[in-house]
Short mmCIF file of C-alpha atoms and ligand atoms in Angstrom, two decimals:
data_model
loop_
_atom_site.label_atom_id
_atom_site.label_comp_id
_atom_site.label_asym_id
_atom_site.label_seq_id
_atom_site.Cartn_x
_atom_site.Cartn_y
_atom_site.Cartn_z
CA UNK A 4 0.00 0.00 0.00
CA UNK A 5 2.84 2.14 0.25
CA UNK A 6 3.23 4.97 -2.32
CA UNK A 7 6.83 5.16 -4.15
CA UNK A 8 7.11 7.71 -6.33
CA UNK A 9 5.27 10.81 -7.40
CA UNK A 10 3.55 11.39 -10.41
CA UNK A 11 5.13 15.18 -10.70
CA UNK A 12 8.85 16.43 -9.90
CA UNK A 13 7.27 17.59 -6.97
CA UNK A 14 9.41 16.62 -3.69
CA UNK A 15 6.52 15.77 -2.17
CA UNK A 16 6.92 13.32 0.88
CA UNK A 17 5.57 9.84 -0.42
CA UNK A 18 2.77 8.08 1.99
CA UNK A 19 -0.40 5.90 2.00
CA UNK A 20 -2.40 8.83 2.52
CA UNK A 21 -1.69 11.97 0.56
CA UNK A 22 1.32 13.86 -0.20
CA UNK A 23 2.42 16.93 1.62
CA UNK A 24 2.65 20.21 0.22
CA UNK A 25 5.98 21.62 0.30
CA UNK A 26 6.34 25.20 2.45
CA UNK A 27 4.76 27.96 0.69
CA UNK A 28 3.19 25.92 -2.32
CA UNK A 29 -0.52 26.72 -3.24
CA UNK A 30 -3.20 25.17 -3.76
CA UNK A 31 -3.36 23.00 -6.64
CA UNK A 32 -5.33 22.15 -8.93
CA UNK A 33 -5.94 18.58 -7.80
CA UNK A 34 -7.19 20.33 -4.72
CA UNK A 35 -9.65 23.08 -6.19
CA UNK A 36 -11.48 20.31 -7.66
CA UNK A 37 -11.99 18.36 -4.33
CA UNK A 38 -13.15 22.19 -3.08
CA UNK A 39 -15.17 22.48 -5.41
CA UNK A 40 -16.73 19.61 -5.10
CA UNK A 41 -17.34 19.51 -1.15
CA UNK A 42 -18.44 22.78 -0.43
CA UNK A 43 -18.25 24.02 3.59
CA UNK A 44 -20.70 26.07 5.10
CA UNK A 45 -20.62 29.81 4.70
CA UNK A 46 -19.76 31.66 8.12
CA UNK A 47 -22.25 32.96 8.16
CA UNK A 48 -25.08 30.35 8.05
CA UNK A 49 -23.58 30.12 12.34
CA UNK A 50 -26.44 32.21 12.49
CA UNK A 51 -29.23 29.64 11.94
CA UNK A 52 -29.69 26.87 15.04
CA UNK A 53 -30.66 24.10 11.72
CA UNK A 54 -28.23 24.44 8.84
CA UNK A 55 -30.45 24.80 5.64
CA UNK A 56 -29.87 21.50 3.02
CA UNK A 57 -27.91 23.36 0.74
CA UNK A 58 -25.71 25.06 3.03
CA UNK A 59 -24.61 22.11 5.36
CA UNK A 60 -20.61 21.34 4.75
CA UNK A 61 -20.55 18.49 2.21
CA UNK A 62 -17.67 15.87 1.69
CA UNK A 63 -18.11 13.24 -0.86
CA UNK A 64 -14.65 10.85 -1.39
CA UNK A 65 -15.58 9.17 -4.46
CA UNK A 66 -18.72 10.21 -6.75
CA UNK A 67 -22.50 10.39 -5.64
CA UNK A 68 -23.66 7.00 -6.11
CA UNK A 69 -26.69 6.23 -8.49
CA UNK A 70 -29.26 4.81 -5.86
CA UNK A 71 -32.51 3.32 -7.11
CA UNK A 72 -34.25 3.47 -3.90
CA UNK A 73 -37.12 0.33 -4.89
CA UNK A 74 -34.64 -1.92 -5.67
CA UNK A 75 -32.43 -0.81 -2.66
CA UNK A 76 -32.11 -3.16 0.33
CA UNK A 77 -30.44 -2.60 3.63
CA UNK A 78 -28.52 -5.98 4.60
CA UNK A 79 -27.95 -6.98 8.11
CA UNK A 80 -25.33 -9.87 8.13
CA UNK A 81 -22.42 -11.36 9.70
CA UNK A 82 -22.17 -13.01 13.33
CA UNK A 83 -26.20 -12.91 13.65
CA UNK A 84 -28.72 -15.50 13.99
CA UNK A 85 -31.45 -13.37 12.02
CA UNK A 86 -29.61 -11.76 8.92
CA UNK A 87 -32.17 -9.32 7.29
CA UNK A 88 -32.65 -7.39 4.36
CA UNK A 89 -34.31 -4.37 4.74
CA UNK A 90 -36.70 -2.23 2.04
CA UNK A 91 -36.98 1.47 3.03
CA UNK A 92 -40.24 1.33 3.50
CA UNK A 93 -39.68 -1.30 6.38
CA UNK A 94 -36.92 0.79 8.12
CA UNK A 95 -39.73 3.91 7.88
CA UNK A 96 -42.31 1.91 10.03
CA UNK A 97 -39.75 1.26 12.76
CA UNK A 98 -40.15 3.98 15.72
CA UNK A 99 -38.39 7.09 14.33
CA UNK A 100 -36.79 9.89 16.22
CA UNK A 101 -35.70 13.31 15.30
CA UNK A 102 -32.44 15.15 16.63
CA UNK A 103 -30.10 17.65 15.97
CA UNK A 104 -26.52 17.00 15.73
CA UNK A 105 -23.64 18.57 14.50
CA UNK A 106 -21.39 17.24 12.33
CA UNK A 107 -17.75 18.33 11.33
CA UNK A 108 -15.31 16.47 9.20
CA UNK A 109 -12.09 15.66 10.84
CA UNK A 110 -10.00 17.07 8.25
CA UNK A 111 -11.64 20.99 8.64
CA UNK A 112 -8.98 23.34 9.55
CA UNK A 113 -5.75 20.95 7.27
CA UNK A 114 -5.23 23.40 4.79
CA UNK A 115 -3.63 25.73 7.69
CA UNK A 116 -0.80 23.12 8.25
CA UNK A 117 2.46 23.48 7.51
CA UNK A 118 3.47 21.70 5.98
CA UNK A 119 -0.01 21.15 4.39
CA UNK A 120 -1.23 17.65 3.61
CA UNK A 121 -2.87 17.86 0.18
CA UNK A 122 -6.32 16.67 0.34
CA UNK A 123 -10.10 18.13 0.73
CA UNK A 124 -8.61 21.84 1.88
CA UNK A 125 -10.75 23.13 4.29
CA UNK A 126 -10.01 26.22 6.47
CA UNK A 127 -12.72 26.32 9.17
CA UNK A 128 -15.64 26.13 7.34
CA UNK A 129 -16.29 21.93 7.40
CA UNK A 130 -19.04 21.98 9.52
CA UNK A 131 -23.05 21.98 9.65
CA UNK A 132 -25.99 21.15 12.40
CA UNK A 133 -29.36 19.23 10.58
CA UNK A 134 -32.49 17.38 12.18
CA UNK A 135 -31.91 13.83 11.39
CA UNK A 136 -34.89 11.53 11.18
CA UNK A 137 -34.46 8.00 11.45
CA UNK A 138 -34.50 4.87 13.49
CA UNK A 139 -32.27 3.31 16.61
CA UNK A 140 -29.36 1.32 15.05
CA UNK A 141 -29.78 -0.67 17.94
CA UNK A 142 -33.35 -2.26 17.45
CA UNK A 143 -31.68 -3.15 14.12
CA UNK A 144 -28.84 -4.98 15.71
CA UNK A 145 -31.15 -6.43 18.02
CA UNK A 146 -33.38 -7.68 15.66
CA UNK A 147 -30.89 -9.43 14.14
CA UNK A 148 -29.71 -10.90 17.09
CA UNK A 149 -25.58 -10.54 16.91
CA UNK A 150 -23.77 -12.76 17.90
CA UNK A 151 -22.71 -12.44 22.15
CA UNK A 152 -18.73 -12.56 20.92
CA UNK A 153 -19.20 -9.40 17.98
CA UNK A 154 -16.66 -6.84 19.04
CA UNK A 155 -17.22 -4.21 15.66
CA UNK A 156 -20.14 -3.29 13.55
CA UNK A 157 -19.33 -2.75 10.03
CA UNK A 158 -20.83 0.01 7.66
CA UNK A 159 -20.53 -0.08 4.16
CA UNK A 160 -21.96 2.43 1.44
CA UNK A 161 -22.75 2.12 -1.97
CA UNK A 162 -19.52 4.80 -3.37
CA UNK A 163 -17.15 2.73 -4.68
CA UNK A 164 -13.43 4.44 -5.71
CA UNK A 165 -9.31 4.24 -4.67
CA UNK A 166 -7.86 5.83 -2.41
CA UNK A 167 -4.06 5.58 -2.12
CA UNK A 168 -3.95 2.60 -4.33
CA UNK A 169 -6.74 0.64 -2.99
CA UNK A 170 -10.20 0.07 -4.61
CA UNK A 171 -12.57 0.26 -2.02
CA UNK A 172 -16.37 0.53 -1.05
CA UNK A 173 -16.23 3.52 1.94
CA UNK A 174 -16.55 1.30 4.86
CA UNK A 175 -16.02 2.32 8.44
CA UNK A 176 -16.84 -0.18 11.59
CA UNK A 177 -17.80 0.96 15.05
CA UNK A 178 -17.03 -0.87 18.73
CA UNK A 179 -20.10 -2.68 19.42
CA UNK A 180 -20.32 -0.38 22.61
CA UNK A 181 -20.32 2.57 20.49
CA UNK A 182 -22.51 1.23 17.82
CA UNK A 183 -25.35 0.58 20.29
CA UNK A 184 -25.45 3.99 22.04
CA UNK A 185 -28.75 5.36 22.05
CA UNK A 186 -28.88 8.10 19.70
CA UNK A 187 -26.82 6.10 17.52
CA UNK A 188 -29.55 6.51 14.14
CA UNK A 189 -30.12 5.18 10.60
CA UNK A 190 -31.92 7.99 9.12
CA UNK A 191 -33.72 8.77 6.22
CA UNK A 192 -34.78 12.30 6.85
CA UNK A 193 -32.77 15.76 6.72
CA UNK A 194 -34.32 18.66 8.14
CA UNK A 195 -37.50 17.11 7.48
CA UNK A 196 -37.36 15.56 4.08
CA UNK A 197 -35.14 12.95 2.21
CA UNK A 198 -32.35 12.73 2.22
CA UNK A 199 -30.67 14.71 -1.00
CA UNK A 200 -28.17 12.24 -2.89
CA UNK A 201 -25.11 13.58 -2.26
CA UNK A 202 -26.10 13.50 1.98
CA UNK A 203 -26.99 9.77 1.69
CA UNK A 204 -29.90 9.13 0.33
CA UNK A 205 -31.13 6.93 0.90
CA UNK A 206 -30.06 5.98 4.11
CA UNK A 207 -27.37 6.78 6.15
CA UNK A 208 -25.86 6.33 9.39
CA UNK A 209 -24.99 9.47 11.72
CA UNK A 210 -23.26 8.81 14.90
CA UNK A 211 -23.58 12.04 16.90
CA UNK A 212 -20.28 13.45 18.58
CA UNK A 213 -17.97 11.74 16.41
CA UNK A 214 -16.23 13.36 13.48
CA UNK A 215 -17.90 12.88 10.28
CA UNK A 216 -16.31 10.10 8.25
CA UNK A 217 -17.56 7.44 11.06
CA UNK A 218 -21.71 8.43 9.35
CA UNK A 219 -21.50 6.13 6.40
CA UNK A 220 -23.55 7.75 3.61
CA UNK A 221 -25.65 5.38 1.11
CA UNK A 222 -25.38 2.92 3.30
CA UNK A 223 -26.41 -0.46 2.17
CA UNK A 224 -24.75 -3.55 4.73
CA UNK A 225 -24.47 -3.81 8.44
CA UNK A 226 -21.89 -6.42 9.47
CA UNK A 227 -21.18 -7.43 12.81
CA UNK A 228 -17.99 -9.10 13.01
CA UNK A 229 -15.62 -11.22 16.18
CA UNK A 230 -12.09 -9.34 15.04
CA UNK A 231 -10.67 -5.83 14.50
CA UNK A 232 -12.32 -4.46 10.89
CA UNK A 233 -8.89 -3.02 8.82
CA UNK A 234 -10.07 -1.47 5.76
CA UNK A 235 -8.44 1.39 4.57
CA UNK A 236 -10.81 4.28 6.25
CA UNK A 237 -10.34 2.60 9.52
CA UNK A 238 -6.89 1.05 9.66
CA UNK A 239 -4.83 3.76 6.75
CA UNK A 240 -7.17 6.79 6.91
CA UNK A 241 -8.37 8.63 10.12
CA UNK A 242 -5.61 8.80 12.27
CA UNK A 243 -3.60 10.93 14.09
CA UNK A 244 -0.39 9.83 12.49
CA UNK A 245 3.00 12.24 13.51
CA UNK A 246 4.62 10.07 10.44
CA UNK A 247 3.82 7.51 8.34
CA UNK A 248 5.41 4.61 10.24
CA UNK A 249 3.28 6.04 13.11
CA UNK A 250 0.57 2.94 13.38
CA UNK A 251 -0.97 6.58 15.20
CA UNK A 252 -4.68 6.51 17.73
CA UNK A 253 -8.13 6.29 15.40
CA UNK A 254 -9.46 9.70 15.40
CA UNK A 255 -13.13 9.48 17.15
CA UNK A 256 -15.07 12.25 18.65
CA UNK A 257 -14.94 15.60 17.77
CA UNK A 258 -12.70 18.02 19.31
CA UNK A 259 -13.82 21.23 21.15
CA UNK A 260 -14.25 24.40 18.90
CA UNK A 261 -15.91 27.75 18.62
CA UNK A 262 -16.45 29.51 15.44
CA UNK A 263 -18.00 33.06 15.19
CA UNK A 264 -20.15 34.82 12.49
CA UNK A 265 -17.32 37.43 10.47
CA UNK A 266 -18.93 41.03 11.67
CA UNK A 267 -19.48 43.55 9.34
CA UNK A 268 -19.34 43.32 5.46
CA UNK A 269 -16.69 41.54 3.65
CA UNK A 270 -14.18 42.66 1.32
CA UNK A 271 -15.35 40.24 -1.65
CA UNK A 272 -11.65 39.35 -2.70
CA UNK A 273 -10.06 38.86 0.46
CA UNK A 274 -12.67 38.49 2.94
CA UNK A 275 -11.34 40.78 5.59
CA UNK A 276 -13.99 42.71 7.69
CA UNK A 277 -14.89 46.25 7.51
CA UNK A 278 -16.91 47.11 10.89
CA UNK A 279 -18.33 50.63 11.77
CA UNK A 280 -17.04 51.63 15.39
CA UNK A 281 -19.66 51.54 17.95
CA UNK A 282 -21.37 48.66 19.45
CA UNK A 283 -21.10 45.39 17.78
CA UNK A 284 -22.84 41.72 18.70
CA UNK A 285 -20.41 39.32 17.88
CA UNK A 286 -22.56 35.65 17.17
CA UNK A 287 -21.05 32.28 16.87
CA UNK A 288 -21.69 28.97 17.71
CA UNK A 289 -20.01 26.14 19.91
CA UNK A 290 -19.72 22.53 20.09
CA UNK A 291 -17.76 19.37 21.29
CA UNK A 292 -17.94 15.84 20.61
CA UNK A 293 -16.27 14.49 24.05
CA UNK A 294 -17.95 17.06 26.93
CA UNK A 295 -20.38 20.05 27.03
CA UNK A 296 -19.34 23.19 26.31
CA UNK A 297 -18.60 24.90 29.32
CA UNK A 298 -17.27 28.28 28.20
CA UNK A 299 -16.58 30.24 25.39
CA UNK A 300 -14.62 33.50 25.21
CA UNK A 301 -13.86 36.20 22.27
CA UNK A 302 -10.78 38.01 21.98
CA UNK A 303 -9.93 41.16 20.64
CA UNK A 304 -6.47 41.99 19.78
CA UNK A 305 -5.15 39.44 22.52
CA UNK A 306 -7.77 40.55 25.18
CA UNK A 307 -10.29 37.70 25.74
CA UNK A 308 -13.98 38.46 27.96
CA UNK A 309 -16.30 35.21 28.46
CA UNK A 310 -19.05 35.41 26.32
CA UNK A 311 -22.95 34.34 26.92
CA UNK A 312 -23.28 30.98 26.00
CA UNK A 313 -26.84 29.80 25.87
CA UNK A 314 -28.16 25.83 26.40
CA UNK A 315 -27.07 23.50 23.45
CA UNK A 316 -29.74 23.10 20.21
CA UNK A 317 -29.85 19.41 21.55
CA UNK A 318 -27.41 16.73 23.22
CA UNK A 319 -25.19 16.28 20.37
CA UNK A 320 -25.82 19.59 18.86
CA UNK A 321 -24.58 23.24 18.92
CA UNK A 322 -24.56 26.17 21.27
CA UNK A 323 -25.46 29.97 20.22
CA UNK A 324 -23.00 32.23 22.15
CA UNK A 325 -22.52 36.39 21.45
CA UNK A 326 -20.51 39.19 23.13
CA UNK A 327 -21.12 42.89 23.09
CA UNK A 328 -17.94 44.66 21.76
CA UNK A 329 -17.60 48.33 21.68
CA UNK A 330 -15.64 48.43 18.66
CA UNK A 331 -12.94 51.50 18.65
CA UNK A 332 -11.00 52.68 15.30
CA UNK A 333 -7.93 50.92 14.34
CA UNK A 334 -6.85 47.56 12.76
CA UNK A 335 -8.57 44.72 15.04
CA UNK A 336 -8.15 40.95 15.27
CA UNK A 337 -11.09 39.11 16.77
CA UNK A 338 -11.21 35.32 17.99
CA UNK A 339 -12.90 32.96 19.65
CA UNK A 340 -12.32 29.80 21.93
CA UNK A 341 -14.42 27.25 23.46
CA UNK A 342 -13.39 25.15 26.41
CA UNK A 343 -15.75 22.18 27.30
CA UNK A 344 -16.17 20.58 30.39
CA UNK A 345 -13.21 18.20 30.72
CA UNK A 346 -10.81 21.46 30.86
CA UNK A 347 -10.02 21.30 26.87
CA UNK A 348 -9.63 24.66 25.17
CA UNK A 349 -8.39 25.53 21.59
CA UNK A 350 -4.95 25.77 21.00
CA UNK A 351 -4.00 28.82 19.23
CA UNK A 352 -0.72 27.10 17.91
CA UNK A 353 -2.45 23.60 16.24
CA UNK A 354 -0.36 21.02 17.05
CA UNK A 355 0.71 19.11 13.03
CA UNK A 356 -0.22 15.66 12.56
CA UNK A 357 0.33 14.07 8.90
CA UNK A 358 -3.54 13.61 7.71
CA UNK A 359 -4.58 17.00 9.04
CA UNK A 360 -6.95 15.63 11.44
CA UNK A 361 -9.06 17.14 14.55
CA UNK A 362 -7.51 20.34 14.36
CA UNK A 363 -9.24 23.32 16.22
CA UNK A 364 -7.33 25.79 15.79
CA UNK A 365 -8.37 29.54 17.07
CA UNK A 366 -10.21 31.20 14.69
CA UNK A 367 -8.76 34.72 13.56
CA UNK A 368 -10.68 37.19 11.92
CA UNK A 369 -9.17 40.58 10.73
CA UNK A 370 -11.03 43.53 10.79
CA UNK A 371 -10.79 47.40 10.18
CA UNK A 372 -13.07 49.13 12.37
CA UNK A 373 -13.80 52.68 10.60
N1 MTE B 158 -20.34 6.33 1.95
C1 MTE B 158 -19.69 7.45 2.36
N2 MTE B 158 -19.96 7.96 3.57
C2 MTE B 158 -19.34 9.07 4.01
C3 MTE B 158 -18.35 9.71 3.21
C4 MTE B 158 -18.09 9.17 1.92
O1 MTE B 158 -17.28 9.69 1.16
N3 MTE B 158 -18.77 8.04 1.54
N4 MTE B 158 -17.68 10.80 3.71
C5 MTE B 158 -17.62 10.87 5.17
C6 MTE B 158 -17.03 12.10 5.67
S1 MTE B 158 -15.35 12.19 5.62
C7 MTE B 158 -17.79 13.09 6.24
S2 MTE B 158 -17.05 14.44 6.94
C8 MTE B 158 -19.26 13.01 6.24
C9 MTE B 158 -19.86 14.22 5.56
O2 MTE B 158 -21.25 14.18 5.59
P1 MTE B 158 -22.08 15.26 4.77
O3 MTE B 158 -21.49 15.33 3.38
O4 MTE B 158 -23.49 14.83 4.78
O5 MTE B 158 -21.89 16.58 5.48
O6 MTE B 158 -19.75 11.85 5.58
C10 MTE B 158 -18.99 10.67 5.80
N5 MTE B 158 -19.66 9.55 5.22
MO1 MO B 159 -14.73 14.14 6.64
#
C-alpha cells in the first residue's frame, strides 16, 4: 500500500495517505477540484440553530452514487442469527426519532498546516448542524440478534473508488459499545425531508459526537464481526499519524471548537472585515464531541472576555453564544475559543499531525473598524 514515487517532480513526501505540500506551495489544482466539489458552510449560516440542506458542509470521497431506492435493500449480516434485508419502507415503520446533531469532518482546519497535507482543503468552514430523522441502530442490531462474541459493527456504502492505491467501497466499523449507544440513528430524513443524494440518500448512518467520516452515507450492509475491521478508512485513513510509520490513535469524537459569524461586510476578494465603530454583537456557535461546552470566550487583539453561551440546540448539537464589543477605530483581530467541560480549550498554535486531522485551531478574523 505504500506509495513510491510521485507522479510530478514535486518533492513531495511519499505516503499511503496523501502527499504533503511543500512550504509555501498553493493550492493546486488537484485540490480546487476536491473544493469544489465539497463545499463548507458559509460563516455565516452560524447564524441559523438548523443548517439549511444546501448550506450544510458536504464531503463526498468518491462520486455520488446512483441509488434506485425500490430496488435498494439494507442488509444486516455477519455473526447474527437473524440476517435481514431491509426495504426502506420497512426501516420507515420502525419507531423514528428526530435530533439535531452537529457534524464536522475531521479534516476541517488541514489546509492551515504546515506543511499542508494535500487533500479536501478546508479552512474552518467543514461543519453543519441538521435534524436527522431516522431509526435506533440498535433495534436493528437487536433484531438481528448478533452474535454475544461481535466486538465491531461494520458500515458499508454504496460509493465505490481508490484511495491511495486501494479500490474500495467507503466502509467504516464501530465498537459494538459505540454502535449501540442510544442516539446512535439510521436515518432517512434531513431537516424534514429525504435525504438529497449527495447526503446519503437513501439511508445513512450518523453517529452524533464523532467526526464525520464514522456516518456512512448510502449505506447499504451492516456487518457485525468477532475481530478488529482493517479497511483502509479505519486502519490507513483517520488517524492521528505524527509520520507515516506512526501505526498513530483512530481519530473518534470531535474536538472542542468555537467559530463566530465574520462582523461587518466583507471585502469580496479577500474576505477581511470592515466594521463601523460603535457597538457590535459578535454571534457564533459552539460545540464538542467528548464534553459540554462549558465556556466560550472572544478576543480582541489578545484581550479575551467570556461570552454568553446559551443551552445547546440538543445533546449532540450546537450552542449559540454572542458578546457585546464596543468596537474602537484601528486595525482589530477578533477570535474565539471554546473550552468544554473536561478542561479542553483551543490551542492557538495547532499542534501538526500528517492527515490534518481534529484540528481546532483559534479562529482569527481581521477587521478594520472605521
Ligand atoms: N459512503 C460514504 N460515507 C461518508 C463519506 C463518503 O465519502 N462516503 N464521507 C464521510 C465524511 S469524511 C464526512 S465528513 C461526512 C460528511 O457528511 P455530509 O457530506 O453529509 O456533510 O460523511 C462521511 N460519510
Ligand atoms: Mo470528513
Amino acid at each position: 500500500m505504500q506509495a513510491t514515487v510521485g507522479s510530478r517532480d514535486r518533492p513531495h513526501i511519499l505516503r499511503v495517505m496523501s502527499p504533503l505540500a511543500v512550504p509555501g506551495e498553493g493550492i493546486s489544482h488537484e485540490e480546487l477540484q476536491l473544493a469544489t466539489r465539497n463545499r463548507g458552510m458559509p460563516l455565516e449560516a452560524l447564524r441559523y440553530d438548523v443548517t439549511p440542506v444546501g448550506m450544510h458542509y458536504l464531503l463526498v470521497h468518491f462520486d455520488i452514487p446512483a441509488v434506485d431506492p425500490v430496488a435498494w435493500r439494507l442488509r444486516v449480516d455477519g455473526k447474527v442469527s437473524e440476517p435481514l434485508e431491509l426495504t426502506l419502507d420497512e426501516i420507515r415503520r420502525r419507531p423514528s426519532r428526530t435530533i439535531p446533531v452537529t457534524l464536522e469532518c475531521a479534516g476541517n482546519g488541514r489546509a492551515r498546516l504546515e506543511p499542508r497535507p494535500m487533500s479536501q482543503p478546508w479552512l474552518v468552514e467543514a461543519i453543519g448542524t441538521a435534524e436527522w430523522t431516522g431509526t435506533s441502530l440498535a433495534g436493528i442490531l437487536d433484531d438481528a440478534g448478533i452474535a454475544a462474541d461481535t466486538t465491531e459493527i461494520v458500515f458499508t456504502g454504496a460509493d465505490h473508488g481508490v484511495e491511495a492505491h486501494v479500490e474500495q467501497d467507503y466502509q467504516r466499523s464501530l465498537p459494538l459499545s459505540e454502535a449501540r449507544r442510544d442516539e446512535v440513528m439510521l436515518v432517512y430524513g434531513m431537516n424534514g425531508r429525504p435525504l438529497e443524494p449527495q447526503h446519503g440518500f437513501p439511508l445513512r448512518l450518523i453517529v452524533p459526537g464523532w467526526y464525520g467520516m464514522a456516518s456512512v452515507k448510502w449505506l447499504n450492509r451492516i456487518e457485525a464481526i468477532t475481530d478488529r475491521f482493517h479497511g483502509y478508512q479505519q486502519a490507513g485513513a483517520y488517524r492521528y499519524q505524527q509520520s507515516e510509520d506512526d501505526p498513530g490513535l483512530p481519530v473518534t469524537r470531535i474536538r472542542v471548537r468555537a467559530l463566530m459569524v465574520p462582523p461587518g461586510i466583507p471585502d469580496f476578494l479577500t474576505r477581511r472585515r470592515i466594521v463601523d465603530a460603535g457597538s457590535v454583537t459578535i454571534v457564533g456557535r459552539a460545540w464538542c464531541g467528548e464534553a459540554p461546552v462549558e465556556r466560550v470566550e472572544v478576543g480582541v487583539d489578545g484581550e479575551w472576555s467570556d461570552a454568553r453561551l446559551e443551552r445547546p440546540l440538543g445533546d449532540w448539537a450546537w450552542s449559540a453564544w454572542s458578546l457585546a464589543w464596543e468596537a474602537t477605530p484601528g486595525e482589530r483581530v477578533v477570535t474565539c475559543r471554546a473550552t468544554d467541560a473536561h478542561g479542553n480549550t483551543q490551542p492557538t498554535e495547532q499542534p501538526w499531525n500528517l492527515q490534518g486531522m481534529g484540528n481546532n485551531l483559534v479562529q482569527e478574523v481581521s477587521v478594520t473598524v472605521r
